[in-house]
PDB file of C-alpha atoms in Angstrom:
ATOM      1  CA  UNK A   1       0.000   0.000   0.000  1.00  0.00           C
ATOM      2  CA  UNK A   2       2.762   2.482   0.963  1.00  0.00           C
ATOM      3  CA  UNK A   3       4.685   1.680  -2.224  1.00  0.00           C
ATOM      4  CA  UNK A   4       1.533   2.257  -4.258  1.00  0.00           C
ATOM      5  CA  UNK A   5       0.916   5.634  -2.621  1.00  0.00           C
ATOM      6  CA  UNK A   6       4.516   6.723  -3.109  1.00  0.00           C
ATOM      7  CA  UNK A   7       4.549   5.634  -6.758  1.00  0.00           C
ATOM      8  CA  UNK A   8       1.334   7.382  -7.719  1.00  0.00           C
ATOM      9  CA  UNK A   9       1.480  10.382  -5.387  1.00  0.00           C
ATOM     10  CA  UNK A  10       0.205  13.467  -7.188  1.00  0.00           C
ATOM     11  CA  UNK A  11      -1.445  11.484  -9.993  1.00  0.00           C
ATOM     12  CA  UNK A  12      -5.211  12.058  -9.694  1.00  0.00           C
ATOM     13  CA  UNK A  13      -6.331   8.999 -11.660  1.00  0.00           C
ATOM     14  CA  UNK A  14      -4.905   6.200  -9.460  1.00  0.00           C
ATOM     15  CA  UNK A  15      -5.626   8.211  -6.304  1.00  0.00           C
ATOM     16  CA  UNK A  16      -9.279   8.613  -7.318  1.00  0.00           C
ATOM     17  CA  UNK A  17      -9.605   4.887  -8.069  1.00  0.00           C
ATOM     18  CA  UNK A  18      -8.070   4.011  -4.703  1.00  0.00           C
ATOM     19  CA  UNK A  19     -10.515   6.375  -2.983  1.00  0.00           C
ATOM     20  CA  UNK A  20     -13.369   4.718  -4.871  1.00  0.00           C
ATOM     21  CA  UNK A  21     -12.249   1.292  -3.650  1.00  0.00           C
ATOM     22  CA  UNK A  22     -12.045   2.698  -0.112  1.00  0.00           C
ATOM     23  CA  UNK A  23     -15.646   3.943  -0.312  1.00  0.00           C
ATOM     24  CA  UNK A  24     -16.688   0.544  -1.655  1.00  0.00           C
ATOM     25  CA  UNK A  25     -14.990  -1.174   1.277  1.00  0.00           C
ATOM     26  CA  UNK A  26     -16.758   1.119   3.757  1.00  0.00           C
ATOM     27  CA  UNK A  27     -20.099   0.343   2.106  1.00  0.00           C
ATOM     28  CA  UNK A  28     -19.432  -3.401   2.301  1.00  0.00           C
ATOM     29  CA  UNK A  29     -18.551  -3.148   6.007  1.00  0.00           C
ATOM     30  CA  UNK A  30     -21.792  -1.246   6.653  1.00  0.00           C
ATOM     31  CA  UNK A  31     -23.695  -3.918   4.717  1.00  0.00           C
ATOM     32  CA  UNK A  32     -22.079  -6.711   6.712  1.00  0.00           C
ATOM     33  CA  UNK A  33     -22.994  -5.042   9.990  1.00  0.00           C
ATOM     34  CA  UNK A  34     -26.575  -4.343   8.890  1.00  0.00           C
ATOM     35  CA  UNK A  35     -27.223  -7.825   7.508  1.00  0.00           C
ATOM     36  CA  UNK A  36     -25.211  -9.875   9.987  1.00  0.00           C
ATOM     37  CA  UNK A  37     -27.473 -12.634  11.414  1.00  0.00           C
ATOM     38  CA  UNK A  38     -28.380 -12.378  15.082  1.00  0.00           C
ATOM     39  CA  UNK A  39     -29.842 -15.349  16.905  1.00  0.00           C
ATOM     40  CA  UNK A  40     -31.122 -18.626  15.416  1.00  0.00           C
ATOM     41  CA  UNK A  41     -32.785 -18.472  12.027  1.00  0.00           C
ATOM     42  CA  UNK A  42     -35.940 -20.253  10.866  1.00  0.00           C
ATOM     43  CA  UNK A  43     -33.837 -23.219   9.808  1.00  0.00           C
ATOM     44  CA  UNK A  44     -33.068 -24.189  13.393  1.00  0.00           C
ATOM     45  CA  UNK A  45     -34.288 -27.706  13.977  1.00  0.00           C
ATOM     46  CA  UNK A  46     -34.939 -28.343  10.274  1.00  0.00           C
ATOM     47  CA  UNK A  47     -32.236 -30.970  10.088  1.00  0.00           C
ATOM     48  CA  UNK A  48     -31.525 -33.533  12.755  1.00  0.00           C
ATOM     49  CA  UNK A  49     -27.947 -33.710  13.993  1.00  0.00           C
ATOM     50  CA  UNK A  50     -25.957 -36.659  12.680  1.00  0.00           C
ATOM     51  CA  UNK A  51     -23.883 -38.948  14.867  1.00  0.00           C
ATOM     52  CA  UNK A  52     -20.737 -40.955  14.183  1.00  0.00           C
ATOM     53  CA  UNK A  53     -21.095 -44.726  13.904  1.00  0.00           C
ATOM     54  CA  UNK A  54     -19.113 -47.712  12.616  1.00  0.00           C
ATOM     55  CA  UNK A  55     -20.455 -50.640  10.613  1.00  0.00           C
ATOM     56  CA  UNK A  56     -19.931 -53.908  12.522  1.00  0.00           C
ATOM     57  CA  UNK A  57     -22.100 -56.238  10.478  1.00  0.00           C
ATOM     58  CA  UNK A  58     -23.996 -56.577   7.202  1.00  0.00           C
ATOM     59  CA  UNK A  59     -26.632 -59.129   6.250  1.00  0.00           C
ATOM     60  CA  UNK A  60     -28.032 -59.378   2.722  1.00  0.00           C
ATOM     61  CA  UNK A  61     -31.759 -59.923   2.546  1.00  0.00           C
ATOM     62  CA  UNK A  62     -34.618 -59.949   0.106  1.00  0.00           C
ATOM     63  CA  UNK A  63     -35.997 -56.539  -0.669  1.00  0.00           C
ATOM     64  CA  UNK A  64     -39.456 -55.660   0.577  1.00  0.00           C
ATOM     65  CA  UNK A  65     -41.579 -55.087  -2.582  1.00  0.00           C
ATOM     66  CA  UNK A  66     -43.218 -52.128  -0.840  1.00  0.00           C
ATOM     67  CA  UNK A  67     -39.805 -50.495  -0.413  1.00  0.00           C
ATOM     68  CA  UNK A  68     -37.827 -51.513  -3.490  1.00  0.00           C
ATOM     69  CA  UNK A  69     -38.849 -53.698  -6.434  1.00  0.00           C
ATOM     70  CA  UNK A  70     -35.230 -54.131  -7.538  1.00  0.00           C
ATOM     71  CA  UNK A  71     -31.805 -53.615  -6.081  1.00  0.00           C
ATOM     72  CA  UNK A  72     -29.617 -54.947  -3.309  1.00  0.00           C
ATOM     73  CA  UNK A  73     -31.093 -54.738   0.174  1.00  0.00           C
ATOM     74  CA  UNK A  74     -29.018 -55.164   3.308  1.00  0.00           C
ATOM     75  CA  UNK A  75     -29.491 -55.086   7.045  1.00  0.00           C
ATOM     76  CA  UNK A  76     -26.672 -53.004   8.510  1.00  0.00           C
ATOM     77  CA  UNK A  77     -25.594 -53.288  12.126  1.00  0.00           C
ATOM     78  CA  UNK A  78     -23.768 -50.282  13.534  1.00  0.00           C
ATOM     79  CA  UNK A  79     -22.065 -49.336  16.763  1.00  0.00           C
ATOM     80  CA  UNK A  80     -22.830 -45.755  17.725  1.00  0.00           C
ATOM     81  CA  UNK A  81     -19.693 -43.770  18.588  1.00  0.00           C
ATOM     82  CA  UNK A  82     -21.186 -40.628  20.118  1.00  0.00           C
ATOM     83  CA  UNK A  83     -24.381 -39.300  21.649  1.00  0.00           C
ATOM     84  CA  UNK A  84     -26.560 -40.768  24.403  1.00  0.00           C
ATOM     85  CA  UNK A  85     -26.380 -44.267  22.864  1.00  0.00           C
ATOM     86  CA  UNK A  86     -22.587 -44.350  22.442  1.00  0.00           C
ATOM     87  CA  UNK A  87     -21.298 -47.933  22.605  1.00  0.00           C
ATOM     88  CA  UNK A  88     -24.648 -49.524  21.754  1.00  0.00           C
ATOM     89  CA  UNK A  89     -25.499 -51.418  18.575  1.00  0.00           C
ATOM     90  CA  UNK A  90     -28.463 -50.813  16.309  1.00  0.00           C
ATOM     91  CA  UNK A  91     -29.621 -51.862  12.864  1.00  0.00           C
ATOM     92  CA  UNK A  92     -31.323 -50.393   9.836  1.00  0.00           C
ATOM     93  CA  UNK A  93     -32.066 -51.373   6.244  1.00  0.00           C
ATOM     94  CA  UNK A  94     -30.440 -49.848   3.172  1.00  0.00           C
ATOM     95  CA  UNK A  95     -31.019 -50.308  -0.564  1.00  0.00           C
ATOM     96  CA  UNK A  96     -28.238 -50.124  -3.177  1.00  0.00           C
ATOM     97  CA  UNK A  97     -25.733 -48.419  -0.844  1.00  0.00           C
ATOM     98  CA  UNK A  98     -22.240 -49.996  -1.015  1.00  0.00           C
ATOM     99  CA  UNK A  99     -21.542 -50.287   2.719  1.00  0.00           C
ATOM    100  CA  UNK A 100     -18.812 -52.552   4.092  1.00  0.00           C
ATOM    101  CA  UNK A 101     -17.870 -53.687   7.594  1.00  0.00           C
ATOM    102  CA  UNK A 102     -15.562 -51.118   9.163  1.00  0.00           C
ATOM    103  CA  UNK A 103     -16.976 -48.135   7.263  1.00  0.00           C
ATOM    104  CA  UNK A 104     -17.515 -44.950   9.230  1.00  0.00           C
ATOM    105  CA  UNK A 105     -21.031 -43.550   8.855  1.00  0.00           C
ATOM    106  CA  UNK A 106     -23.092 -40.561   9.877  1.00  0.00           C
ATOM    107  CA  UNK A 107     -26.479 -41.690  11.190  1.00  0.00           C
ATOM    108  CA  UNK A 108     -29.613 -39.937  12.381  1.00  0.00           C
ATOM    109  CA  UNK A 109     -31.470 -40.928  15.535  1.00  0.00           C
ATOM    110  CA  UNK A 110     -35.247 -40.984  15.405  1.00  0.00           C
ATOM    111  CA  UNK A 111     -36.288 -39.661  18.783  1.00  0.00           C
ATOM    112  CA  UNK A 112     -40.020 -39.700  18.001  1.00  0.00           C
ATOM    113  CA  UNK A 113     -40.367 -43.487  17.522  1.00  0.00           C
ATOM    114  CA  UNK A 114     -40.582 -45.681  20.653  1.00  0.00           C
ATOM    115  CA  UNK A 115     -38.041 -48.538  20.704  1.00  0.00           C
ATOM    116  CA  UNK A 116     -40.742 -51.003  21.831  1.00  0.00           C
ATOM    117  CA  UNK A 117     -42.710 -50.300  18.650  1.00  0.00           C
ATOM    118  CA  UNK A 118     -46.342 -49.485  17.962  1.00  0.00           C
ATOM    119  CA  UNK A 119     -49.022 -52.110  17.494  1.00  0.00           C
ATOM    120  CA  UNK A 120     -46.486 -54.921  17.418  1.00  0.00           C
ATOM    121  CA  UNK A 121     -44.365 -53.193  14.758  1.00  0.00           C
ATOM    122  CA  UNK A 122     -40.821 -52.312  15.755  1.00  0.00           C
ATOM    123  CA  UNK A 123     -39.010 -49.372  14.232  1.00  0.00           C
ATOM    124  CA  UNK A 124     -35.324 -48.762  13.655  1.00  0.00           C
ATOM    125  CA  UNK A 125     -33.954 -46.164  16.035  1.00  0.00           C
ATOM    126  CA  UNK A 126     -31.272 -45.040  13.597  1.00  0.00           C
ATOM    127  CA  UNK A 127     -31.171 -44.361   9.875  1.00  0.00           C
ATOM    128  CA  UNK A 128     -28.333 -43.906   7.390  1.00  0.00           C
ATOM    129  CA  UNK A 129     -27.421 -40.291   6.604  1.00  0.00           C
ATOM    130  CA  UNK A 130     -24.049 -40.378   4.830  1.00  0.00           C
ATOM    131  CA  UNK A 131     -20.540 -41.754   4.929  1.00  0.00           C
ATOM    132  CA  UNK A 132     -17.938 -40.272   7.263  1.00  0.00           C
ATOM    133  CA  UNK A 133     -15.583 -38.331   4.968  1.00  0.00           C
ATOM    134  CA  UNK A 134     -13.842 -35.996   7.407  1.00  0.00           C
ATOM    135  CA  UNK A 135     -10.399 -37.670   7.344  1.00  0.00           C
ATOM    136  CA  UNK A 136     -10.388 -38.160   3.563  1.00  0.00           C
ATOM    137  CA  UNK A 137     -11.355 -34.548   2.922  1.00  0.00           C
ATOM    138  CA  UNK A 138      -8.738 -33.299   5.385  1.00  0.00           C
ATOM    139  CA  UNK A 139      -6.005 -35.284   3.610  1.00  0.00           C
ATOM    140  CA  UNK A 140      -7.201 -33.972   0.236  1.00  0.00           C
ATOM    141  CA  UNK A 141      -7.198 -30.372   1.520  1.00  0.00           C
ATOM    142  CA  UNK A 142      -3.673 -30.716   2.914  1.00  0.00           C
ATOM    143  CA  UNK A 143      -2.402 -32.228  -0.339  1.00  0.00           C
ATOM    144  CA  UNK A 144      -4.033 -29.429  -2.331  1.00  0.00           C
ATOM    145  CA  UNK A 145      -2.471 -26.766  -0.097  1.00  0.00           C
ATOM    146  CA  UNK A 146       0.982 -28.343  -0.363  1.00  0.00           C
ATOM    147  CA  UNK A 147       0.765 -28.464  -4.163  1.00  0.00           C
ATOM    148  CA  UNK A 148      -0.388 -24.847  -4.412  1.00  0.00           C
ATOM    149  CA  UNK A 149       2.353 -23.564  -2.115  1.00  0.00           C
ATOM    150  CA  UNK A 150       5.002 -25.684  -3.887  1.00  0.00           C
ATOM    151  CA  UNK A 151       3.933 -24.326  -7.274  1.00  0.00           C
ATOM    152  CA  UNK A 152       3.347 -20.651  -6.405  1.00  0.00           C
ATOM    153  CA  UNK A 153       5.328 -20.184  -3.182  1.00  0.00           C
ATOM    154  CA  UNK A 154       4.314 -17.083  -1.205  1.00  0.00           C
ATOM    155  CA  UNK A 155       1.712 -16.057  -3.752  1.00  0.00           C
ATOM    156  CA  UNK A 156       0.115 -19.500  -3.476  1.00  0.00           C
ATOM    157  CA  UNK A 157      -0.015 -19.179   0.303  1.00  0.00           C
ATOM    158  CA  UNK A 158      -1.760 -15.816  -0.033  1.00  0.00           C
ATOM    159  CA  UNK A 159      -4.200 -17.305  -2.515  1.00  0.00           C
ATOM    160  CA  UNK A 160      -5.019 -20.083  -0.043  1.00  0.00           C
ATOM    161  CA  UNK A 161      -5.553 -17.479   2.679  1.00  0.00           C
ATOM    162  CA  UNK A 162      -7.978 -15.689   0.372  1.00  0.00           C
ATOM    163  CA  UNK A 163      -9.789 -18.953  -0.333  1.00  0.00           C
ATOM    164  CA  UNK A 164     -10.108 -19.620   3.391  1.00  0.00           C
ATOM    165  CA  UNK A 165     -11.457 -16.125   3.989  1.00  0.00           C
ATOM    166  CA  UNK A 166     -13.980 -16.624   1.168  1.00  0.00           C
ATOM    167  CA  UNK A 167     -15.253 -19.853   2.714  1.00  0.00           C
ATOM    168  CA  UNK A 168     -15.491 -18.138   6.099  1.00  0.00           C
ATOM    169  CA  UNK A 169     -17.629 -15.332   4.639  1.00  0.00           C
ATOM    170  CA  UNK A 170     -19.937 -17.848   2.949  1.00  0.00           C
ATOM    171  CA  UNK A 171     -20.295 -20.080   6.014  1.00  0.00           C
ATOM    172  CA  UNK A 172     -20.417 -17.407   8.724  1.00  0.00           C
ATOM    173  CA  UNK A 173     -22.331 -14.671   6.892  1.00  0.00           C
ATOM    174  CA  UNK A 174     -24.044 -15.510   3.602  1.00  0.00           C
ATOM    175  CA  UNK A 175     -25.773 -18.772   4.527  1.00  0.00           C
ATOM    176  CA  UNK A 176     -26.813 -17.789   8.107  1.00  0.00           C
ATOM    177  CA  UNK A 177     -28.013 -14.339   6.988  1.00  0.00           C
ATOM    178  CA  UNK A 178     -30.234 -15.815   4.254  1.00  0.00           C
ATOM    179  CA  UNK A 179     -31.632 -18.427   6.651  1.00  0.00           C
ATOM    180  CA  UNK A 180     -32.220 -15.695   9.245  1.00  0.00           C
ATOM    181  CA  UNK A 181     -34.631 -13.961   6.856  1.00  0.00           C
ATOM    182  CA  UNK A 182     -32.509 -11.246   5.221  1.00  0.00           C
ATOM    183  CA  UNK A 183     -32.924 -10.543   1.515  1.00  0.00           C
ATOM    184  CA  UNK A 184     -30.947 -13.222  -0.390  1.00  0.00           C
ATOM    185  CA  UNK A 185     -30.081 -10.694  -3.115  1.00  0.00           C
ATOM    186  CA  UNK A 186     -28.708  -8.105  -0.670  1.00  0.00           C
ATOM    187  CA  UNK A 187     -26.800 -10.752   1.281  1.00  0.00           C
ATOM    188  CA  UNK A 188     -25.318 -12.287  -1.874  1.00  0.00           C
ATOM    189  CA  UNK A 189     -24.231  -8.910  -3.234  1.00  0.00           C
ATOM    190  CA  UNK A 190     -22.622  -7.763   0.029  1.00  0.00           C
ATOM    191  CA  UNK A 191     -21.059 -11.182   0.579  1.00  0.00           C
ATOM    192  CA  UNK A 192     -19.693 -11.361  -2.970  1.00  0.00           C
ATOM    193  CA  UNK A 193     -18.160  -7.898  -2.672  1.00  0.00           C
ATOM    194  CA  UNK A 194     -16.646  -8.841   0.686  1.00  0.00           C
ATOM    195  CA  UNK A 195     -15.100 -11.965  -0.833  1.00  0.00           C
ATOM    196  CA  UNK A 196     -13.710  -9.908  -3.698  1.00  0.00           C
ATOM    197  CA  UNK A 197     -12.242  -7.231  -1.417  1.00  0.00           C
ATOM    198  CA  UNK A 198     -10.479  -9.909   0.621  1.00  0.00           C
ATOM    199  CA  UNK A 199      -9.242 -12.301  -2.065  1.00  0.00           C
ATOM    200  CA  UNK A 200      -7.907  -9.896  -4.708  1.00  0.00           C
ATOM    201  CA  UNK A 201      -5.619  -7.860  -2.378  1.00  0.00           C
ATOM    202  CA  UNK A 202      -4.451 -11.042  -0.641  1.00  0.00           C
ATOM    203  CA  UNK A 203      -3.562 -12.798  -3.880  1.00  0.00           C
ATOM    204  CA  UNK A 204      -2.226  -9.838  -5.879  1.00  0.00           C
ATOM    205  CA  UNK A 205      -1.522  -7.027  -3.410  1.00  0.00           C
ATOM    206  CA  UNK A 206      -2.495  -3.382  -3.896  1.00  0.00           C
ATOM    207  CA  UNK A 207      -1.602  -2.275  -7.419  1.00  0.00           C
ATOM    208  CA  UNK A 208      -3.266  -0.534 -10.368  1.00  0.00           C
ATOM    209  CA  UNK A 209      -4.159  -3.943 -11.797  1.00  0.00           C
ATOM    210  CA  UNK A 210      -5.788  -5.201  -8.600  1.00  0.00           C
ATOM    211  CA  UNK A 211      -7.698  -1.920  -8.153  1.00  0.00           C
ATOM    212  CA  UNK A 212      -8.911  -2.158 -11.752  1.00  0.00           C
ATOM    213  CA  UNK A 213      -9.923  -5.770 -11.117  1.00  0.00           C
ATOM    214  CA  UNK A 214     -11.913  -4.754  -8.020  1.00  0.00           C
ATOM    215  CA  UNK A 215     -13.742  -1.979  -9.839  1.00  0.00           C
ATOM    216  CA  UNK A 216     -14.357  -4.131 -12.916  1.00  0.00           C
ATOM    217  CA  UNK A 217     -15.682  -7.013 -10.824  1.00  0.00           C
ATOM    218  CA  UNK A 218     -17.988  -4.666  -8.917  1.00  0.00           C
ATOM    219  CA  UNK A 219     -19.422  -3.290 -12.164  1.00  0.00           C
ATOM    220  CA  UNK A 220     -19.820  -6.828 -13.561  1.00  0.00           C
ATOM    221  CA  UNK A 221     -21.660  -7.988 -10.441  1.00  0.00           C
ATOM    222  CA  UNK A 222     -23.975  -4.961 -10.540  1.00  0.00           C
ATOM    223  CA  UNK A 223     -24.797  -5.554 -14.223  1.00  0.00           C
ATOM    224  CA  UNK A 224     -25.339  -9.259 -13.593  1.00  0.00           C
ATOM    225  CA  UNK A 225     -27.652  -8.522 -10.678  1.00  0.00           C
ATOM    226  CA  UNK A 226     -29.729  -6.092 -12.755  1.00  0.00           C
ATOM    227  CA  UNK A 227     -29.994  -8.432 -15.753  1.00  0.00           C
ATOM    228  CA  UNK A 228     -30.848 -11.535 -13.730  1.00  0.00           C
ATOM    229  CA  UNK A 229     -33.421  -9.655 -11.628  1.00  0.00           C
ATOM    230  CA  UNK A 230     -35.197  -8.479 -14.783  1.00  0.00           C
ATOM    231  CA  UNK A 231     -34.912 -11.778 -16.674  1.00  0.00           C
ATOM    232  CA  UNK A 232     -36.072 -13.855 -13.699  1.00  0.00           C
ATOM    233  CA  UNK A 233     -39.412 -12.046 -13.839  1.00  0.00           C
ATOM    234  CA  UNK A 234     -39.566 -11.783 -17.633  1.00  0.00           C
ATOM    235  CA  UNK A 235     -38.869 -15.527 -18.032  1.00  0.00           C
ATOM    236  CA  UNK A 236     -41.056 -16.446 -15.021  1.00  0.00           C
ATOM    237  CA  UNK A 237     -38.226 -18.195 -13.177  1.00  0.00           C
ATOM    238  CA  UNK A 238     -39.578 -19.505  -9.886  1.00  0.00           C
ATOM    239  CA  UNK A 239     -36.594 -21.322  -8.385  1.00  0.00           C
ATOM    240  CA  UNK A 240     -38.576 -24.569  -8.103  1.00  0.00           C
ATOM    241  CA  UNK A 241     -36.085 -26.627 -10.093  1.00  0.00           C
ATOM    242  CA  UNK A 242     -35.105 -29.315  -7.604  1.00  0.00           C
ATOM    243  CA  UNK A 243     -36.194 -31.323  -4.602  1.00  0.00           C
ATOM    244  CA  UNK A 244     -34.062 -29.091  -2.379  1.00  0.00           C
ATOM    245  CA  UNK A 245     -36.107 -26.042  -3.401  1.00  0.00           C
ATOM    246  CA  UNK A 246     -39.328 -27.754  -2.329  1.00  0.00           C
ATOM    247  CA  UNK A 247     -37.686 -28.737   0.944  1.00  0.00           C
ATOM    248  CA  UNK A 248     -36.592 -25.167   1.635  1.00  0.00           C
ATOM    249  CA  UNK A 249     -40.030 -23.781   0.856  1.00  0.00           C
ATOM    250  CA  UNK A 250     -41.719 -26.307   3.121  1.00  0.00           C
ATOM    251  CA  UNK A 251     -39.665 -25.219   6.138  1.00  0.00           C
ATOM    252  CA  UNK A 252     -39.366 -21.499   5.419  1.00  0.00           C
ATOM    253  CA  UNK A 253     -42.350 -19.925   3.688  1.00  0.00           C
ATOM    254  CA  UNK A 254     -40.785 -16.452   3.988  1.00  0.00           C
ATOM    255  CA  UNK A 255     -37.819 -17.456   1.830  1.00  0.00           C
ATOM    256  CA  UNK A 256     -38.158 -16.250  -1.766  1.00  0.00           C
ATOM    257  CA  UNK A 257     -36.801 -18.945  -4.054  1.00  0.00           C
ATOM    258  CA  UNK A 258     -36.634 -16.490  -6.951  1.00  0.00           C
ATOM    259  CA  UNK A 259     -34.424 -14.164  -4.904  1.00  0.00           C
ATOM    260  CA  UNK A 260     -32.369 -17.182  -3.857  1.00  0.00           C
ATOM    261  CA  UNK A 261     -31.898 -18.068  -7.523  1.00  0.00           C
ATOM    262  CA  UNK A 262     -30.715 -14.520  -8.305  1.00  0.00           C
ATOM    263  CA  UNK A 263     -28.358 -14.654  -5.318  1.00  0.00           C
ATOM    264  CA  UNK A 264     -26.883 -17.921  -6.582  1.00  0.00           C
ATOM    265  CA  UNK A 265     -26.215 -16.389  -9.997  1.00  0.00           C
ATOM    266  CA  UNK A 266     -24.454 -13.419  -8.380  1.00  0.00           C
ATOM    267  CA  UNK A 267     -22.163 -15.668  -6.348  1.00  0.00           C
ATOM    268  CA  UNK A 268     -21.515 -17.913  -9.353  1.00  0.00           C
ATOM    269  CA  UNK A 269     -20.603 -14.853 -11.424  1.00  0.00           C
ATOM    270  CA  UNK A 270     -18.036 -13.832  -8.810  1.00  0.00           C
TER     271      UNK A 270
END
């Protein structure tokens, strides 16, 4: 920054662009403060917490025709690793899921079904949610970081820092603010600008090129937002394009799926 100021001292063009970027940064900070989520959003309780478990047994069985007419059905026995039932074993049925003994799983506990059953019918207390991928993803992330730093040295490290900051903004601000009821379009625009203002200086420093990139990206995002907002209404885009959209609407009637679609386009454009 000091080198930039010394180099372009007395030249009105670069100084004016730097002042413009400063005003943009102030506006983004104000937007972050105004839209920052406070307290739990309407999504609280929408999704049951998953628990760690390990597969200790698998038994192949004939599929129930009411559940699956074709496929491979199995009875999986798990040992729960955390939660109130840690150390206990439970079973559930799966269809066409390649599970093996020793696999780590994430399971969901059904607290509303009595273990003794209803009317002579017993219910599984746990259900399959997903595979445990934490260790594999951590190894992949470390390998990726090592390759980037080895290839680009200090600049690669700064780029990784910018990537981490971008993920933090998305996880800590954009998603919670939308779920808390703020306008998805406003949140996406402020969040995208915040990501840009963090990543570009970190990766490239403060220079005429980076300042031009910040201003150009801001203009591109504004144009994209205007075009998508108009076309979403002109083309009657509703946002109901997937099962996830129906799920979101069922649990949060205040959430505008059209605005969420526009917000997604803005972030994708960034």
